[in-house]
Tab-separated table of C-alpha atoms in Angstrom:
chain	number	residue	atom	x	y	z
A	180	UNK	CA	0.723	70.255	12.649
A	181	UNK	CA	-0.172	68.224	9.544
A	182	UNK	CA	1.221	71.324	7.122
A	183	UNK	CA	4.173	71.520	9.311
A	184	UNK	CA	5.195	68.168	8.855
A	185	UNK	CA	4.923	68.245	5.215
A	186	UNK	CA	6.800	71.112	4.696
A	187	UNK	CA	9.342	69.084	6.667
A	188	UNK	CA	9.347	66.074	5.075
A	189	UNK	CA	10.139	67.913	1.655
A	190	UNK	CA	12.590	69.598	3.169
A	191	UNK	CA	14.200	66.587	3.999
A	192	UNK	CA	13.385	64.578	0.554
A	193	UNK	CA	15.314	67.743	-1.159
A	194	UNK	CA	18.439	67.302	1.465
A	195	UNK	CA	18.597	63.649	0.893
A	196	UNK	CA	17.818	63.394	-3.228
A	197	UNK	CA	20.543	66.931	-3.836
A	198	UNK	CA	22.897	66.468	-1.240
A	199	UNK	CA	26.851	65.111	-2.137
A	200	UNK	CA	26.200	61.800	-0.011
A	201	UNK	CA	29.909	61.385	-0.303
A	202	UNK	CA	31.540	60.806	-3.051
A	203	UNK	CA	35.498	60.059	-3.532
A	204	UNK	CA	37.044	61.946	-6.606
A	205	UNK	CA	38.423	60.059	-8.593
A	206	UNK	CA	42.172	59.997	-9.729
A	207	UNK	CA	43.168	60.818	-13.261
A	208	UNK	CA	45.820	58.076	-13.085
A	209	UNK	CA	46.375	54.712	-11.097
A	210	UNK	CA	48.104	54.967	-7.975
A	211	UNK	CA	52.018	54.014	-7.986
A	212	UNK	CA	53.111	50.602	-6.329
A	213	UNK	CA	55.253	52.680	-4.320
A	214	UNK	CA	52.737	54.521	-2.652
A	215	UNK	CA	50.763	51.749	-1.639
A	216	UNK	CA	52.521	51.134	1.614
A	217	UNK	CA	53.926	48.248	3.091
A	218	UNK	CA	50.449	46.704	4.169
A	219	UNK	CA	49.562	45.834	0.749
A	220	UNK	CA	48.699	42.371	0.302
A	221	UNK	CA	50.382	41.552	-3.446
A	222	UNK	CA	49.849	37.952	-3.107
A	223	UNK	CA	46.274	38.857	-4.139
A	224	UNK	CA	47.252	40.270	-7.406
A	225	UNK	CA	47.345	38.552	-10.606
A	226	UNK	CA	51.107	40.152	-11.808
A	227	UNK	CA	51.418	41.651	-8.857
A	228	UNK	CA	55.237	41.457	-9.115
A	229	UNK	CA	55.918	43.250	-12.319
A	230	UNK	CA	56.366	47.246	-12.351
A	231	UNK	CA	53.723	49.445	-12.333
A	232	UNK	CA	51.119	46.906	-13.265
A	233	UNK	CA	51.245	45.472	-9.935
A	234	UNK	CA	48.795	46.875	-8.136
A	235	UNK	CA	47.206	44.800	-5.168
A	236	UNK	CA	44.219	44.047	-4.916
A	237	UNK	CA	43.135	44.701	-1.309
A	238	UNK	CA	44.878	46.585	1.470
A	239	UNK	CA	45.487	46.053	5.267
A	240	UNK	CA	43.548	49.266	7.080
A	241	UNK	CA	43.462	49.127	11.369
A	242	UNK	CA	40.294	49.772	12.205
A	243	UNK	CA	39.728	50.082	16.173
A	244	UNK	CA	42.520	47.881	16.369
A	245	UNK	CA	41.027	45.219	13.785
A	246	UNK	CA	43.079	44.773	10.374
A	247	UNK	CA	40.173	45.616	7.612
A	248	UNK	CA	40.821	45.017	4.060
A	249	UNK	CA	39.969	47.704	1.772
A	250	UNK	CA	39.398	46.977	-2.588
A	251	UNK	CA	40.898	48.613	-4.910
A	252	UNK	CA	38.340	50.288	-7.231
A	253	UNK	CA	39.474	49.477	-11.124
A	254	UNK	CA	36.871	52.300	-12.388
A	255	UNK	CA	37.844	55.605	-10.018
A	256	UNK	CA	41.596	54.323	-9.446
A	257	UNK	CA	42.009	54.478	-6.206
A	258	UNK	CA	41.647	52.326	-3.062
A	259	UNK	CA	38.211	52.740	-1.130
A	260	UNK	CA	38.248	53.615	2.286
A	261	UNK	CA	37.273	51.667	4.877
A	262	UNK	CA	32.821	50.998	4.542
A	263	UNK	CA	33.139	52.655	1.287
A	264	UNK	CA	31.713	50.751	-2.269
A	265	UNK	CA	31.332	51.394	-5.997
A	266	UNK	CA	27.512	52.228	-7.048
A	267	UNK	CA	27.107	50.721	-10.171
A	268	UNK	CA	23.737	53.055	-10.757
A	269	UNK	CA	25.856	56.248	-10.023
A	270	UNK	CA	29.091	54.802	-10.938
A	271	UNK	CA	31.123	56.517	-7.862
A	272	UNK	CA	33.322	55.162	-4.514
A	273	UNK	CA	30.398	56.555	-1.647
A	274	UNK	CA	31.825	56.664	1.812
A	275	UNK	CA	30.177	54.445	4.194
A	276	UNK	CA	27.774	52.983	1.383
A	277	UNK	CA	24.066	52.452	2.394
A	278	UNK	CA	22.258	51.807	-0.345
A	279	UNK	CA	21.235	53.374	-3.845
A	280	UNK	CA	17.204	54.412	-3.079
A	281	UNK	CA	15.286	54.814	-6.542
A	282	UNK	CA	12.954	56.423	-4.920
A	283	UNK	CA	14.889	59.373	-4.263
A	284	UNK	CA	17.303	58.955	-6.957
A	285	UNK	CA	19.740	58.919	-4.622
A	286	UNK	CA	22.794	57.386	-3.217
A	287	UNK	CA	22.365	57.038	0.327
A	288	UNK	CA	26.233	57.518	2.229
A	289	UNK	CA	27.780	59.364	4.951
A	290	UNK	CA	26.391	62.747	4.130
A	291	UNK	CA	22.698	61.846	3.397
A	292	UNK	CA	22.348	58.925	5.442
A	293	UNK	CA	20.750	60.947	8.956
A	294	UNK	CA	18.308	63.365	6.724
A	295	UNK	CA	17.043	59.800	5.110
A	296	UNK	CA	16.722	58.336	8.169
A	297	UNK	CA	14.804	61.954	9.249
A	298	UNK	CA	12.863	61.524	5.930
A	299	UNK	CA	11.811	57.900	6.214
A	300	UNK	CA	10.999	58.069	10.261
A	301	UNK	CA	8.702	61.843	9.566
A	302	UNK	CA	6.698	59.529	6.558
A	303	UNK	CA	5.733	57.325	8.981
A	304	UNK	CA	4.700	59.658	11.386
A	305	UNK	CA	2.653	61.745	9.434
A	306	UNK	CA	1.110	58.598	7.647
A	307	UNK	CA	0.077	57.365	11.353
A	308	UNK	CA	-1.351	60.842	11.995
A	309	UNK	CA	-3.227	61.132	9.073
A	310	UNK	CA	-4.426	57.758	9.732
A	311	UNK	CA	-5.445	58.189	13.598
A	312	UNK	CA	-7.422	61.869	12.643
A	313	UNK	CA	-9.230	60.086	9.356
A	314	UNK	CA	-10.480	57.665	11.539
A	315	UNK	CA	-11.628	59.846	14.291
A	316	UNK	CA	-13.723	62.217	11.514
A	317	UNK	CA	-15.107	58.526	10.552
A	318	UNK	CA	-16.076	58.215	14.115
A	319	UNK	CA	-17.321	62.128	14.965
A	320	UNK	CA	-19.275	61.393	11.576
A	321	UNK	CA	-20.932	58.171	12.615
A	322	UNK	CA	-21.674	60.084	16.095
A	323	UNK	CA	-23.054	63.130	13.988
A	324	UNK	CA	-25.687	61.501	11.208
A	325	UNK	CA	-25.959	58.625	13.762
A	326	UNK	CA	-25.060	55.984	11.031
A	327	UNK	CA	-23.268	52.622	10.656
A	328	UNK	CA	-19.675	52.946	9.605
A	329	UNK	CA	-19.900	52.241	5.447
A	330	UNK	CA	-23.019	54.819	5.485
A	331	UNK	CA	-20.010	57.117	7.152
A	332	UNK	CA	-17.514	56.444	4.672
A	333	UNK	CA	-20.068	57.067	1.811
A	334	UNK	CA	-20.482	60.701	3.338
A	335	UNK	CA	-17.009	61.084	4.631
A	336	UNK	CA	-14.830	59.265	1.285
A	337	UNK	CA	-11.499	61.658	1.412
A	338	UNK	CA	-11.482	60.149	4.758
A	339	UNK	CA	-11.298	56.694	3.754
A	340	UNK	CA	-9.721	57.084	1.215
A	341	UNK	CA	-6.252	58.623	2.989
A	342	UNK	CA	-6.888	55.939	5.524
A	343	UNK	CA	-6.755	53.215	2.725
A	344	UNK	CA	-3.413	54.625	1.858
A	345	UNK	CA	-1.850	55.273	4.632
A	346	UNK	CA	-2.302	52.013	6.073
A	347	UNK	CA	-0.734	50.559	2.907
A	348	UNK	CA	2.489	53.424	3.038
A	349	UNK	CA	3.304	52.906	7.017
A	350	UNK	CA	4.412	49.326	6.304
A	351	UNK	CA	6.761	50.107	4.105
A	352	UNK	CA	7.957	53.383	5.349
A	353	UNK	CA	7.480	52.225	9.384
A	354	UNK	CA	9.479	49.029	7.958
A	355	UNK	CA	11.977	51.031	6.619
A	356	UNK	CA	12.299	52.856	9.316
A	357	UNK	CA	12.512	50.184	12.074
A	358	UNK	CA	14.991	48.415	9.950
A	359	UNK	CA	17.442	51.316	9.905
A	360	UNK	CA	17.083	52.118	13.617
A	361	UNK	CA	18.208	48.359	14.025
A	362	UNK	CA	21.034	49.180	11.788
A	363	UNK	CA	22.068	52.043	13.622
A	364	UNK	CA	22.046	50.474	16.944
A	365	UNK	CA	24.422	47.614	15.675
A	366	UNK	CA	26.781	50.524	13.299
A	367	UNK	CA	26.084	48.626	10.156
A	368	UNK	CA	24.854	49.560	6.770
A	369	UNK	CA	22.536	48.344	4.463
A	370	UNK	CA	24.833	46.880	2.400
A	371	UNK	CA	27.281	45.177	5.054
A	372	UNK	CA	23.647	43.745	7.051
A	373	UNK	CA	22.629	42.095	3.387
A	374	UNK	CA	26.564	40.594	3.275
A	375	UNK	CA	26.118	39.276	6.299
A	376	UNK	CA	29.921	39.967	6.815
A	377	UNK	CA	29.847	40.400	10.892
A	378	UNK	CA	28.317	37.222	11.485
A	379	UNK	CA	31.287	35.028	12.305
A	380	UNK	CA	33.185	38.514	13.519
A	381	UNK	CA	32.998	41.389	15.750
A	382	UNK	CA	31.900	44.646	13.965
A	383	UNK	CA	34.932	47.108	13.946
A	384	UNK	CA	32.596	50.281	14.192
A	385	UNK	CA	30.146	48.774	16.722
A	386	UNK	CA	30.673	51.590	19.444
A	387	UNK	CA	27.895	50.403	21.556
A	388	UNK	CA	24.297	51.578	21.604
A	389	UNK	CA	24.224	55.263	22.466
A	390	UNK	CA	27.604	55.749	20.719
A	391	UNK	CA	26.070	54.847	17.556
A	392	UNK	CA	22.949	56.713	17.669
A	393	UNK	CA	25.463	59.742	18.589
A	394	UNK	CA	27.901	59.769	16.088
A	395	UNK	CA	24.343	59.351	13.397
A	396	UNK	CA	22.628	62.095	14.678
A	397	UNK	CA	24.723	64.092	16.565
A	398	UNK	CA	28.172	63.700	14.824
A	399	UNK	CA	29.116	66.756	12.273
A	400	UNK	CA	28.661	66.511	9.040
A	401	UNK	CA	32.064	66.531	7.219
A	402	UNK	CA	32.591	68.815	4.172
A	403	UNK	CA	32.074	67.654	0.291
A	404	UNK	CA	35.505	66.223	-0.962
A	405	UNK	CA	34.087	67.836	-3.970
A	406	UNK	CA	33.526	71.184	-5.757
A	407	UNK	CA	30.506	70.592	-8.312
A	408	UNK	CA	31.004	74.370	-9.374
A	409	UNK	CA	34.997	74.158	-9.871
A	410	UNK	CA	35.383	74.650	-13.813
A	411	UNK	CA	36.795	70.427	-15.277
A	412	UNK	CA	40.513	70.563	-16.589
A	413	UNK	CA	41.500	69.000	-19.762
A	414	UNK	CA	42.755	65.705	-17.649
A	415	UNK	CA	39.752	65.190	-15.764
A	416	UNK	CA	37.500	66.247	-18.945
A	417	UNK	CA	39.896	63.715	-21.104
A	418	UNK	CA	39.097	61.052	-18.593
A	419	UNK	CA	35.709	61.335	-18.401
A	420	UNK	CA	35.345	61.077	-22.204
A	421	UNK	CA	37.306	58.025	-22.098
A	422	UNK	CA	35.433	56.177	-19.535
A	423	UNK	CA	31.857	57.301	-21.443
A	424	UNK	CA	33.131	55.852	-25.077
A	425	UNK	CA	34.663	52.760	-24.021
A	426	UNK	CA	38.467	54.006	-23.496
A	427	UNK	CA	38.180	54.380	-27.849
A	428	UNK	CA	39.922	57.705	-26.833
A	429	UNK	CA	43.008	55.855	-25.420
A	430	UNK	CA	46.594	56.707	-27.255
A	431	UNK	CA	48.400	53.945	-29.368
A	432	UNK	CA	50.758	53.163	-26.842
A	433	UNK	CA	52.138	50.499	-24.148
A	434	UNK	CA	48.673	50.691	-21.612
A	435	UNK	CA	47.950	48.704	-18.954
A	436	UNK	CA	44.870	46.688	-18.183
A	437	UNK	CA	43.815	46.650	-14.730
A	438	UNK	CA	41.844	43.862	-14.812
A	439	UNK	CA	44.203	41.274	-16.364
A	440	UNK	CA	47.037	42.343	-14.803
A	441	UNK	CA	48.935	42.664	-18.271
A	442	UNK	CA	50.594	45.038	-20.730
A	443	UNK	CA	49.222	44.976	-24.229
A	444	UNK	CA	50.318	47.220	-26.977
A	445	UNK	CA	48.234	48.829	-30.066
A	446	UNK	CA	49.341	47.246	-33.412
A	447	UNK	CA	50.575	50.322	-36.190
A	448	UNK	CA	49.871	50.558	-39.435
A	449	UNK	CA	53.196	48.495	-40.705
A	450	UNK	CA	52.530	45.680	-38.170
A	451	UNK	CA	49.399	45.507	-39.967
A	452	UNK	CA	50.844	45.418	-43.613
A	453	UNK	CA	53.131	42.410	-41.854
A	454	UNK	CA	50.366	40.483	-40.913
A	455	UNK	CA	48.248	40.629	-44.022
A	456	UNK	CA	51.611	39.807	-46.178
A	457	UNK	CA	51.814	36.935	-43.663
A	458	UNK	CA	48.259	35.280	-43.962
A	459	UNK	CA	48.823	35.643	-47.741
A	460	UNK	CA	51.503	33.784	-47.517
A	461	UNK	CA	50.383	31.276	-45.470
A	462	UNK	CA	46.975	31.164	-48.073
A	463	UNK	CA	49.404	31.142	-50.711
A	464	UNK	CA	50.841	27.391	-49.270
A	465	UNK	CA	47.847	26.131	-49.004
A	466	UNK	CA	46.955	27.152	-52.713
A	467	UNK	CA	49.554	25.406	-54.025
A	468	UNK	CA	49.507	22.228	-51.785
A	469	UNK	CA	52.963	22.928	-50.575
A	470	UNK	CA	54.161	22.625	-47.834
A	471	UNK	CA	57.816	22.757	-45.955
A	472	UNK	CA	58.837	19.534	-44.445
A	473	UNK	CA	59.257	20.787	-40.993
A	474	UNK	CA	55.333	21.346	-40.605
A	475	UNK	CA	55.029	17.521	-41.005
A	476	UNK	CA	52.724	15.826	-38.136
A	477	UNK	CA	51.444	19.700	-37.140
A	478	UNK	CA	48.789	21.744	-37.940
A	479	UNK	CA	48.123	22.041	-42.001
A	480	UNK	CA	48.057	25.901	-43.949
A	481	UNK	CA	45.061	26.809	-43.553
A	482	UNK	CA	44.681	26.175	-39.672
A	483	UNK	CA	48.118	28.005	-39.698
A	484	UNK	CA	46.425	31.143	-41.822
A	485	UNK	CA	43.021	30.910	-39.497
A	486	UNK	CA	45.600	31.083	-36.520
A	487	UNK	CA	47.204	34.310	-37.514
A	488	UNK	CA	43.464	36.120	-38.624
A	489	UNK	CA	42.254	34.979	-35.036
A	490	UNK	CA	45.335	36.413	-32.956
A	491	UNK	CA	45.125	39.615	-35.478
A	492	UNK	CA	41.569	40.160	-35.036
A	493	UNK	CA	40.772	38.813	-31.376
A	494	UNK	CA	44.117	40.569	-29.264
A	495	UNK	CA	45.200	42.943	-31.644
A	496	UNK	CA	48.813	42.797	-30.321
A	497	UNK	CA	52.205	42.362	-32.578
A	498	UNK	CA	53.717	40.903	-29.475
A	499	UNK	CA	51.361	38.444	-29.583
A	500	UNK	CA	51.495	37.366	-33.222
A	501	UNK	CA	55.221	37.643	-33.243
A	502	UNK	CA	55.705	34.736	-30.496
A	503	UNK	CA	53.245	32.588	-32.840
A	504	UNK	CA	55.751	33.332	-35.575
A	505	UNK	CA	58.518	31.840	-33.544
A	506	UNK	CA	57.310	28.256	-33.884
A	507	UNK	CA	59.306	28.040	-37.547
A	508	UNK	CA	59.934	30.129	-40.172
A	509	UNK	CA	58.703	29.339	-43.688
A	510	UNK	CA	61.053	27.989	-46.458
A	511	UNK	CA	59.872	28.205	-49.702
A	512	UNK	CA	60.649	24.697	-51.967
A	513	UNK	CA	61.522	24.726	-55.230
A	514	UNK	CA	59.776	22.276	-57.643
């Protein structure tokens, strides 16, 4: 029995570490504000109201006849379905999100959630079995040389050693293993029980005890969403590149930033001769001591100059310097 096991318990640490656990592909481009649908909530938005850039923030999803909201992700464009989350260790959406488990190297979602829980419950089994049979050659030993127990552990030491350790592993992996049978008999996750988000609300998915521990163990297994084998186009490869350097790869033109809800625009090679030719102007006042009459009471030359070098250097946008520019023009004066 104690081979058997083992060989099962790999088996199901390779079917939890290697198996998709459910990842969402991610889209090569945001999503459109017209395909959003009605139930968006734009309110929650910064911008929401302004062309493409608008994208909401959360959406309205029914859920068993209870309104959840679900994010939208900024990193794999797309809004989440309903109990999915961004790992930040994998850096994908997983559908219904567990946990990330370092000890596996693994995500732990809706495809690799039931062969962890087989992994984690078969550890603690075979840890109480090694355990019980240790103990008994302890006691057939003691029995045998007709000796006190420490006399039997100096003749038997494999013994008590495995027992050592096994009574050390069962606490965490019997924990573990308690824990998610809780978990499953309420339908939560790891990550919703540590959010403590059905505490002043009814759980959506709850489907009552033996409904839960059906559709975890006895529900099918839905196909990857994605095909690790398929050969990466130029888009997706393009994209990928992007998000690994830091978007450096992104083309000098109008973008949008997700996160700040604005449009900023890459500065060219002319706007750049501009602003130099204007903060040597500007240096060139403040050389001279001159300076035009309407700047009286304001800010001197130089604070003027160290205005333009911060908006040129900090935002990198002509827009940007061009609306400073509109506070007065220069006029040269004559001696």
């Amino acid at each position: 029995m104690g081979t058997k096991t083992k060989l099962e318990i790999l088996v199901l640490l390779l079917l939890t570490s290697g198996r998709d656990p459910g990842i969402v592909p991610r889209n090569s481009h945001p999503p459109e504000p017209e395909d959003i649908g009605e139930s968006s909530n734009l309110s929650d938005w910064p911008g929401g109201q302004h062309g493409s850039a608008g994208l909401p923030l959360t959406k309205d999803v029914l859920v068993n006849g209870v309104l959840v909201k679900v994010k939208y992700c900024h990193t794999c464009m797309l809004y989440r379905p309903p109990r999915c989350s961004h790992c930040s260790i994998c850096n994908n959406c997983i559908e219904r999100f567990d946990h990330h488990c370092p000890w596996v190297g693994q995500c732990i979602g809706k495809r690799n959630y039931r062969f962890f829980l087989m992994f984690v419950s078969s550890a603690t089994v075979l840890c109480i079995y090694v355990f019980t049979f240790c103990w008994v050659n302890i006691g057939k030993t003691m029995d045998t040389h007709e000796c006190t127990f420490g006399r039997a552990i100096l003749k038997s030491p494999i013994s008590a050693i495995l027992m050592l350790y096994t009574f050390v592993a069962v606490w965490f992996v019997g924990g573990l293993t308690s824990f998610h049978l809780y978990l499953i008999s309420t339908n939560q996750t790891t990550y919703e029980n540590f959010r403590y988000r059905y505490d002043r609300r009814s759980n959506p998915y709850n489907r009552g005890l033996v409904q839960n521990f059906i559709e975890i163990l006895c529900s099918r297994i839905p196909s990857s969403r994605n095909n690790f084998r398929a050969k990466a186009n130029e888009d997706s490869a393009a994209f990928a590149s992007t998000l690994s350097m830091g978007r450096v790869l992104s083309p000098p033109k109008m973008s949008v930033d997700l996160e700040m809800g604005t449009k900023r625009q890459a500065v060219g090679a002319e706007d750049m001769e501009d602003l130099h030719s204007q903060i040597g102007s500007s240096m060139g006042l403040e050389r001279c001591g001159t300076e035009p009459p309407h700047f009286v009471g304001r800010k001197g030359c130089s604070e003027i100059a160290s205005d333009i070098e911060t908006f040129a250097e900090e935002f990198g946008m002509d827009n940007k310097f061009t609306e400073r520019k509109k506070i007065e023009p220069h006029t040269n004066v004559n001696p």
